[in-house]
Amino acid sequence: MKILCVGMNYVEHNKELNNTLYNSEPVLFSKPESALIREGKPFFIPDFAERFDYETEIVVRINRLGKDIAERFAYRYYNEVTVGIDFTARDLQDTLRSKGLPWDICKGFDGAAALGHFVDKSELPPVQDLHFHLDIDGKTVQQGHTADMIHSIDQIVSYASRFFTLKTGDLIFTGTPAGVGPVHQEQRLTGYIEDKKLLELRVK
């Protein structure tokens, strides 16, 4: 099972990271399966960095084998969506970037990928018209709308399949909007698509 992720897929998020460049193709990176937080488990703040940020995203799960998928057929390759959190060791990422080094460890560490409950996409508005948000201790801290994506979900699926054979169960994190920020111990994070609460976890 692969976890593929898209970076810099919302203009306003690019700006808050001091990167306003438009990317003509999706920026892909990956997380290992060991990054997944299993259902009901908390996010344990590691000790190898000072700041760990939440990045709330729409996640799709691949439901059939596919390679070199045409964009017009990409919708056939996923039927479930959820909200997830791409946890990032932000200060470590900044250090690695400044040195021109790969930053896999700040995105792929154990516990760096939280997933909510998947729901059939037929139960929701069209995938490019989904509103989603993250609450911390009952207060909304980040919200997004998939219509604001630079690259649509179908474009991402098609593009990723040029390089990777997509298999049943693979996950694609589709990018985060503006509003990322740090997490702290004892916080409660809840993620929503529209009015459906799909994710809940504690920070330890």
mmCIF file of C-alpha atoms in Angstrom:
data_model
loop_
_atom_site.group_PDB
_atom_site.id
_atom_site.type_symbol
_atom_site.label_atom_id
_atom_site.label_comp_id
_atom_site.label_asym_id
_atom_site.label_seq_id
_atom_site.Cartn_x
_atom_site.Cartn_y
_atom_site.Cartn_z
ATOM 1 C CA MET A 1 0.000 0.000 0.000
ATOM 2 C CA LYS A 2 1.347 3.385 -1.061
ATOM 3 C CA ILE A 3 0.683 6.804 0.423
ATOM 4 C CA LEU A 4 1.136 9.501 -2.205
ATOM 5 C CA CYS A 5 0.847 13.172 -1.298
ATOM 6 C CA VAL A 6 0.601 16.423 -3.202
ATOM 7 C CA GLY A 7 2.443 19.539 -2.088
ATOM 8 C CA MET A 8 1.623 23.164 -2.849
ATOM 9 C CA ASN A 9 -1.806 22.502 -4.358
ATOM 10 C CA TYR A 10 -3.572 25.601 -2.980
ATOM 11 C CA VAL A 11 -2.371 29.093 -3.896
ATOM 12 C CA GLU A 12 -2.957 30.656 -0.471
ATOM 13 C CA HIS A 13 -1.041 27.872 1.280
ATOM 14 C CA ASN A 14 1.869 28.422 -1.104
ATOM 15 C CA LYS A 15 1.905 32.069 -0.077
ATOM 16 C CA GLU A 16 1.991 31.320 3.642
ATOM 17 C CA LEU A 17 5.054 29.144 3.036
ATOM 18 C CA ASN A 18 6.704 31.968 1.079
ATOM 19 C CA ASN A 19 6.345 30.095 -2.205
ATOM 20 C CA THR A 20 3.990 31.753 -4.667
ATOM 21 C CA LEU A 21 5.078 29.791 -7.731
ATOM 22 C CA TYR A 22 2.410 28.050 -9.752
ATOM 23 C CA ASN A 23 3.355 24.457 -10.443
ATOM 24 C CA SER A 24 2.363 23.341 -13.919
ATOM 25 C CA GLU A 25 2.274 19.713 -12.722
ATOM 26 C CA PRO A 26 1.423 18.268 -9.299
ATOM 27 C CA VAL A 27 4.277 18.086 -6.802
ATOM 28 C CA LEU A 28 4.315 14.510 -5.510
ATOM 29 C CA PHE A 29 5.977 12.997 -2.476
ATOM 30 C CA SER A 30 5.302 9.841 -0.494
ATOM 31 C CA LYS A 31 4.978 8.556 3.049
ATOM 32 C CA PRO A 32 5.674 4.973 4.155
ATOM 33 C CA GLU A 33 2.831 2.815 5.436
ATOM 34 C CA SER A 34 4.355 3.075 8.922
ATOM 35 C CA ALA A 35 3.382 6.770 8.933
ATOM 36 C CA LEU A 36 -0.307 5.885 9.306
ATOM 37 C CA ILE A 37 -1.990 6.481 12.647
ATOM 38 C CA ARG A 38 -4.301 3.561 13.212
ATOM 39 C CA GLU A 39 -7.929 4.219 14.118
ATOM 40 C CA GLY A 40 -8.391 5.418 17.672
ATOM 41 C CA LYS A 41 -4.700 6.009 18.274
ATOM 42 C CA PRO A 42 -3.319 9.439 19.262
ATOM 43 C CA PHE A 43 -0.647 11.505 17.577
ATOM 44 C CA PHE A 44 2.443 11.328 19.757
ATOM 45 C CA ILE A 45 4.634 14.408 19.333
ATOM 46 C CA PRO A 46 8.159 13.157 18.523
ATOM 47 C CA ASP A 47 11.275 14.550 20.154
ATOM 48 C CA PHE A 48 13.394 15.188 17.048
ATOM 49 C CA ALA A 49 11.930 18.602 16.154
ATOM 50 C CA GLU A 50 10.460 21.623 17.898
ATOM 51 C CA ARG A 51 7.343 22.269 15.820
ATOM 52 C CA PHE A 52 4.889 19.811 14.273
ATOM 53 C CA ASP A 53 2.190 21.307 12.044
ATOM 54 C CA TYR A 54 -1.203 19.939 11.016
ATOM 55 C CA GLU A 55 -2.055 20.059 7.316
ATOM 56 C CA THR A 56 -5.681 19.091 6.708
ATOM 57 C CA GLU A 57 -6.421 17.426 3.376
ATOM 58 C CA ILE A 58 -8.967 15.520 1.357
ATOM 59 C CA VAL A 59 -7.791 11.920 0.900
ATOM 60 C CA VAL A 60 -8.997 9.456 -1.726
ATOM 61 C CA ARG A 61 -8.549 5.698 -1.684
ATOM 62 C CA ILE A 62 -7.790 3.865 -4.927
ATOM 63 C CA ASN A 63 -10.235 1.029 -5.632
ATOM 64 C CA ARG A 64 -8.775 -0.650 -8.728
ATOM 65 C CA LEU A 65 -5.486 -1.307 -10.484
ATOM 66 C CA GLY A 66 -4.448 1.447 -12.841
ATOM 67 C CA LYS A 67 -1.489 2.670 -14.886
ATOM 68 C CA ASP A 68 -1.303 5.635 -17.310
ATOM 69 C CA ILE A 69 -4.883 6.573 -16.490
ATOM 70 C CA ALA A 70 -6.461 9.179 -18.741
ATOM 71 C CA GLU A 71 -7.781 12.127 -16.749
ATOM 72 C CA ARG A 72 -11.298 11.663 -18.132
ATOM 73 C CA PHE A 73 -11.395 8.157 -16.623
ATOM 74 C CA ALA A 74 -9.655 8.937 -13.317
ATOM 75 C CA TYR A 75 -12.934 9.193 -11.384
ATOM 76 C CA ARG A 76 -13.406 5.442 -11.901
ATOM 77 C CA TYR A 77 -10.315 4.657 -9.817
ATOM 78 C CA TYR A 78 -11.545 5.927 -6.448
ATOM 79 C CA ASN A 79 -14.959 5.743 -4.827
ATOM 80 C CA GLU A 80 -14.251 6.755 -1.230
ATOM 81 C CA VAL A 81 -12.972 9.954 0.326
ATOM 82 C CA THR A 82 -12.110 11.177 3.795
ATOM 83 C CA VAL A 83 -10.282 13.964 5.565
ATOM 84 C CA GLY A 84 -6.730 13.367 6.727
ATOM 85 C CA ILE A 85 -3.860 15.210 8.381
ATOM 86 C CA ASP A 86 -0.386 15.384 6.898
ATOM 87 C CA PHE A 87 1.735 16.086 9.990
ATOM 88 C CA THR A 88 4.953 17.947 9.220
ATOM 89 C CA ALA A 89 8.066 18.567 11.328
ATOM 90 C CA ARG A 90 8.177 22.182 10.184
ATOM 91 C CA ASP A 91 11.438 23.431 11.668
ATOM 92 C CA LEU A 92 13.226 20.310 10.497
ATOM 93 C CA GLN A 93 11.754 20.770 7.020
ATOM 94 C CA ASP A 94 12.957 24.374 6.911
ATOM 95 C CA THR A 95 16.479 23.292 7.914
ATOM 96 C CA LEU A 96 16.637 20.535 5.310
ATOM 97 C CA ARG A 97 15.291 22.788 2.561
ATOM 98 C CA SER A 98 17.830 25.495 3.364
ATOM 99 C CA LYS A 99 20.592 22.927 2.831
ATOM 100 C CA GLY A 100 19.062 21.574 -0.363
ATOM 101 C CA LEU A 101 18.550 18.158 1.249
ATOM 102 C CA PRO A 102 15.624 15.735 0.866
ATOM 103 C CA TRP A 103 12.943 16.197 3.513
ATOM 104 C CA ASP A 104 11.414 12.724 3.660
ATOM 105 C CA ILE A 105 12.011 12.415 7.400
ATOM 106 C CA CYS A 106 9.958 15.502 8.219
ATOM 107 C CA LYS A 107 6.941 14.151 6.300
ATOM 108 C CA GLY A 108 7.258 10.379 6.582
ATOM 109 C CA PHE A 109 8.018 9.723 10.232
ATOM 110 C CA ASP A 110 5.901 7.312 12.273
ATOM 111 C CA GLY A 111 2.501 8.888 12.909
ATOM 112 C CA ALA A 112 2.793 11.524 10.179
ATOM 113 C CA ALA A 113 -0.445 10.506 8.409
ATOM 114 C CA ALA A 114 -3.811 10.572 10.153
ATOM 115 C CA LEU A 115 -6.927 9.278 8.403
ATOM 116 C CA GLY A 116 -10.595 9.735 9.086
ATOM 117 C CA HIS A 117 -13.399 7.328 8.259
ATOM 118 C CA PHE A 118 -13.873 6.856 4.532
ATOM 119 C CA VAL A 119 -17.279 7.565 3.020
ATOM 120 C CA ASP A 120 -18.587 6.747 -0.438
ATOM 121 C CA LYS A 121 -18.211 9.799 -2.659
ATOM 122 C CA SER A 122 -21.833 9.343 -3.756
ATOM 123 C CA GLU A 123 -22.877 10.483 -0.249
ATOM 124 C CA LEU A 124 -21.186 13.851 -0.721
ATOM 125 C CA PRO A 125 -21.232 16.752 -3.190
ATOM 126 C CA PRO A 126 -18.986 16.379 -6.268
ATOM 127 C CA VAL A 127 -15.351 15.894 -5.256
ATOM 128 C CA GLN A 128 -14.331 19.289 -6.669
ATOM 129 C CA ASP A 129 -17.001 21.012 -4.583
ATOM 130 C CA LEU A 130 -16.198 19.705 -1.103
ATOM 131 C CA HIS A 131 -15.852 21.963 1.916
ATOM 132 C CA PHE A 132 -13.675 20.585 4.704
ATOM 133 C CA HIS A 133 -12.247 21.866 7.952
ATOM 134 C CA LEU A 134 -10.251 21.018 11.047
ATOM 135 C CA ASP A 135 -11.227 21.947 14.591
ATOM 136 C CA ILE A 136 -8.872 21.980 17.566
ATOM 137 C CA ASP A 137 -10.653 21.784 20.909
ATOM 138 C CA GLY A 138 -13.889 22.811 19.218
ATOM 139 C CA LYS A 139 -12.503 25.837 17.351
ATOM 140 C CA THR A 140 -12.081 25.830 13.575
ATOM 141 C CA VAL A 141 -8.425 26.454 12.703
ATOM 142 C CA GLN A 142 -8.259 25.467 9.041
ATOM 143 C CA GLN A 143 -10.813 25.193 6.264
ATOM 144 C CA GLY A 144 -10.714 24.556 2.564
ATOM 145 C CA HIS A 145 -12.769 24.034 -0.565
ATOM 146 C CA THR A 146 -11.642 21.577 -3.213
ATOM 147 C CA ALA A 147 -12.724 24.010 -5.932
ATOM 148 C CA ASP A 148 -9.639 26.038 -4.956
ATOM 149 C CA MET A 149 -7.191 23.263 -5.831
ATOM 150 C CA ILE A 150 -4.565 24.123 -8.436
ATOM 151 C CA HIS A 151 -4.678 20.529 -9.701
ATOM 152 C CA SER A 152 -7.954 18.633 -9.428
ATOM 153 C CA ILE A 153 -8.233 15.209 -7.866
ATOM 154 C CA ASP A 154 -8.699 13.588 -11.271
ATOM 155 C CA GLN A 155 -5.625 15.392 -12.598
ATOM 156 C CA ILE A 156 -3.623 14.158 -9.605
ATOM 157 C CA VAL A 157 -4.734 10.537 -10.042
ATOM 158 C CA SER A 158 -3.942 10.632 -13.752
ATOM 159 C CA TYR A 159 -0.550 12.289 -13.235
ATOM 160 C CA ALA A 160 0.513 9.946 -10.415
ATOM 161 C CA SER A 161 -0.367 6.912 -12.535
ATOM 162 C CA ARG A 162 2.229 7.956 -15.126
ATOM 163 C CA PHE A 163 4.966 7.127 -12.617
ATOM 164 C CA PHE A 164 3.383 4.645 -10.205
ATOM 165 C CA THR A 165 1.064 1.728 -10.810
ATOM 166 C CA LEU A 166 -1.908 2.540 -8.589
ATOM 167 C CA LYS A 167 -3.226 -0.423 -6.637
ATOM 168 C CA THR A 168 -6.347 -1.085 -4.621
ATOM 169 C CA GLY A 169 -5.947 0.480 -1.185
ATOM 170 C CA ASP A 170 -3.390 3.105 -2.156
ATOM 171 C CA LEU A 171 -4.035 6.518 -0.590
ATOM 172 C CA ILE A 172 -3.632 9.956 -2.124
ATOM 173 C CA PHE A 173 -3.453 13.063 0.077
ATOM 174 C CA THR A 174 -4.485 15.866 -2.263
ATOM 175 C CA GLY A 175 -2.914 18.955 -0.669
ATOM 176 C CA THR A 176 -3.676 21.400 2.117
ATOM 177 C CA PRO A 177 -5.198 24.898 2.020
ATOM 178 C CA ALA A 178 -3.960 27.899 3.978
ATOM 179 C CA GLY A 179 -4.165 27.897 7.758
ATOM 180 C CA VAL A 180 -1.615 25.288 8.813
ATOM 181 C CA GLY A 181 -0.290 25.577 12.345
ATOM 182 C CA PRO A 182 1.373 23.733 15.236
ATOM 183 C CA VAL A 183 -0.164 21.095 17.480
ATOM 184 C CA HIS A 184 0.382 20.769 21.214
ATOM 185 C CA GLN A 185 -0.063 18.037 23.778
ATOM 186 C CA GLU A 186 -3.583 17.336 25.075
ATOM 187 C CA GLN A 187 -5.317 18.965 22.108
ATOM 188 C CA ARG A 188 -8.284 17.238 20.444
ATOM 189 C CA LEU A 189 -8.366 17.396 16.649
ATOM 190 C CA THR A 190 -11.560 16.771 14.678
ATOM 191 C CA GLY A 191 -11.825 16.799 10.891
ATOM 192 C CA TYR A 192 -14.938 17.312 8.787
ATOM 193 C CA ILE A 193 -16.087 17.070 5.191
ATOM 194 C CA GLU A 194 -19.176 19.245 4.893
ATOM 195 C CA ASP A 195 -21.091 18.463 8.122
ATOM 196 C CA LYS A 196 -19.699 14.927 8.525
ATOM 197 C CA LYS A 197 -17.194 14.444 11.343
ATOM 198 C CA LEU A 198 -14.845 11.839 9.951
ATOM 199 C CA LEU A 199 -11.664 12.223 11.997
ATOM 200 C CA GLU A 200 -10.987 12.571 15.711
ATOM 201 C CA LEU A 201 -7.713 12.138 17.569
ATOM 202 C CA ARG A 202 -5.820 13.331 20.596
ATOM 203 C CA VAL A 203 -2.329 14.792 20.681
ATOM 204 C CA LYS A 204 -0.021 13.279 23.284
#
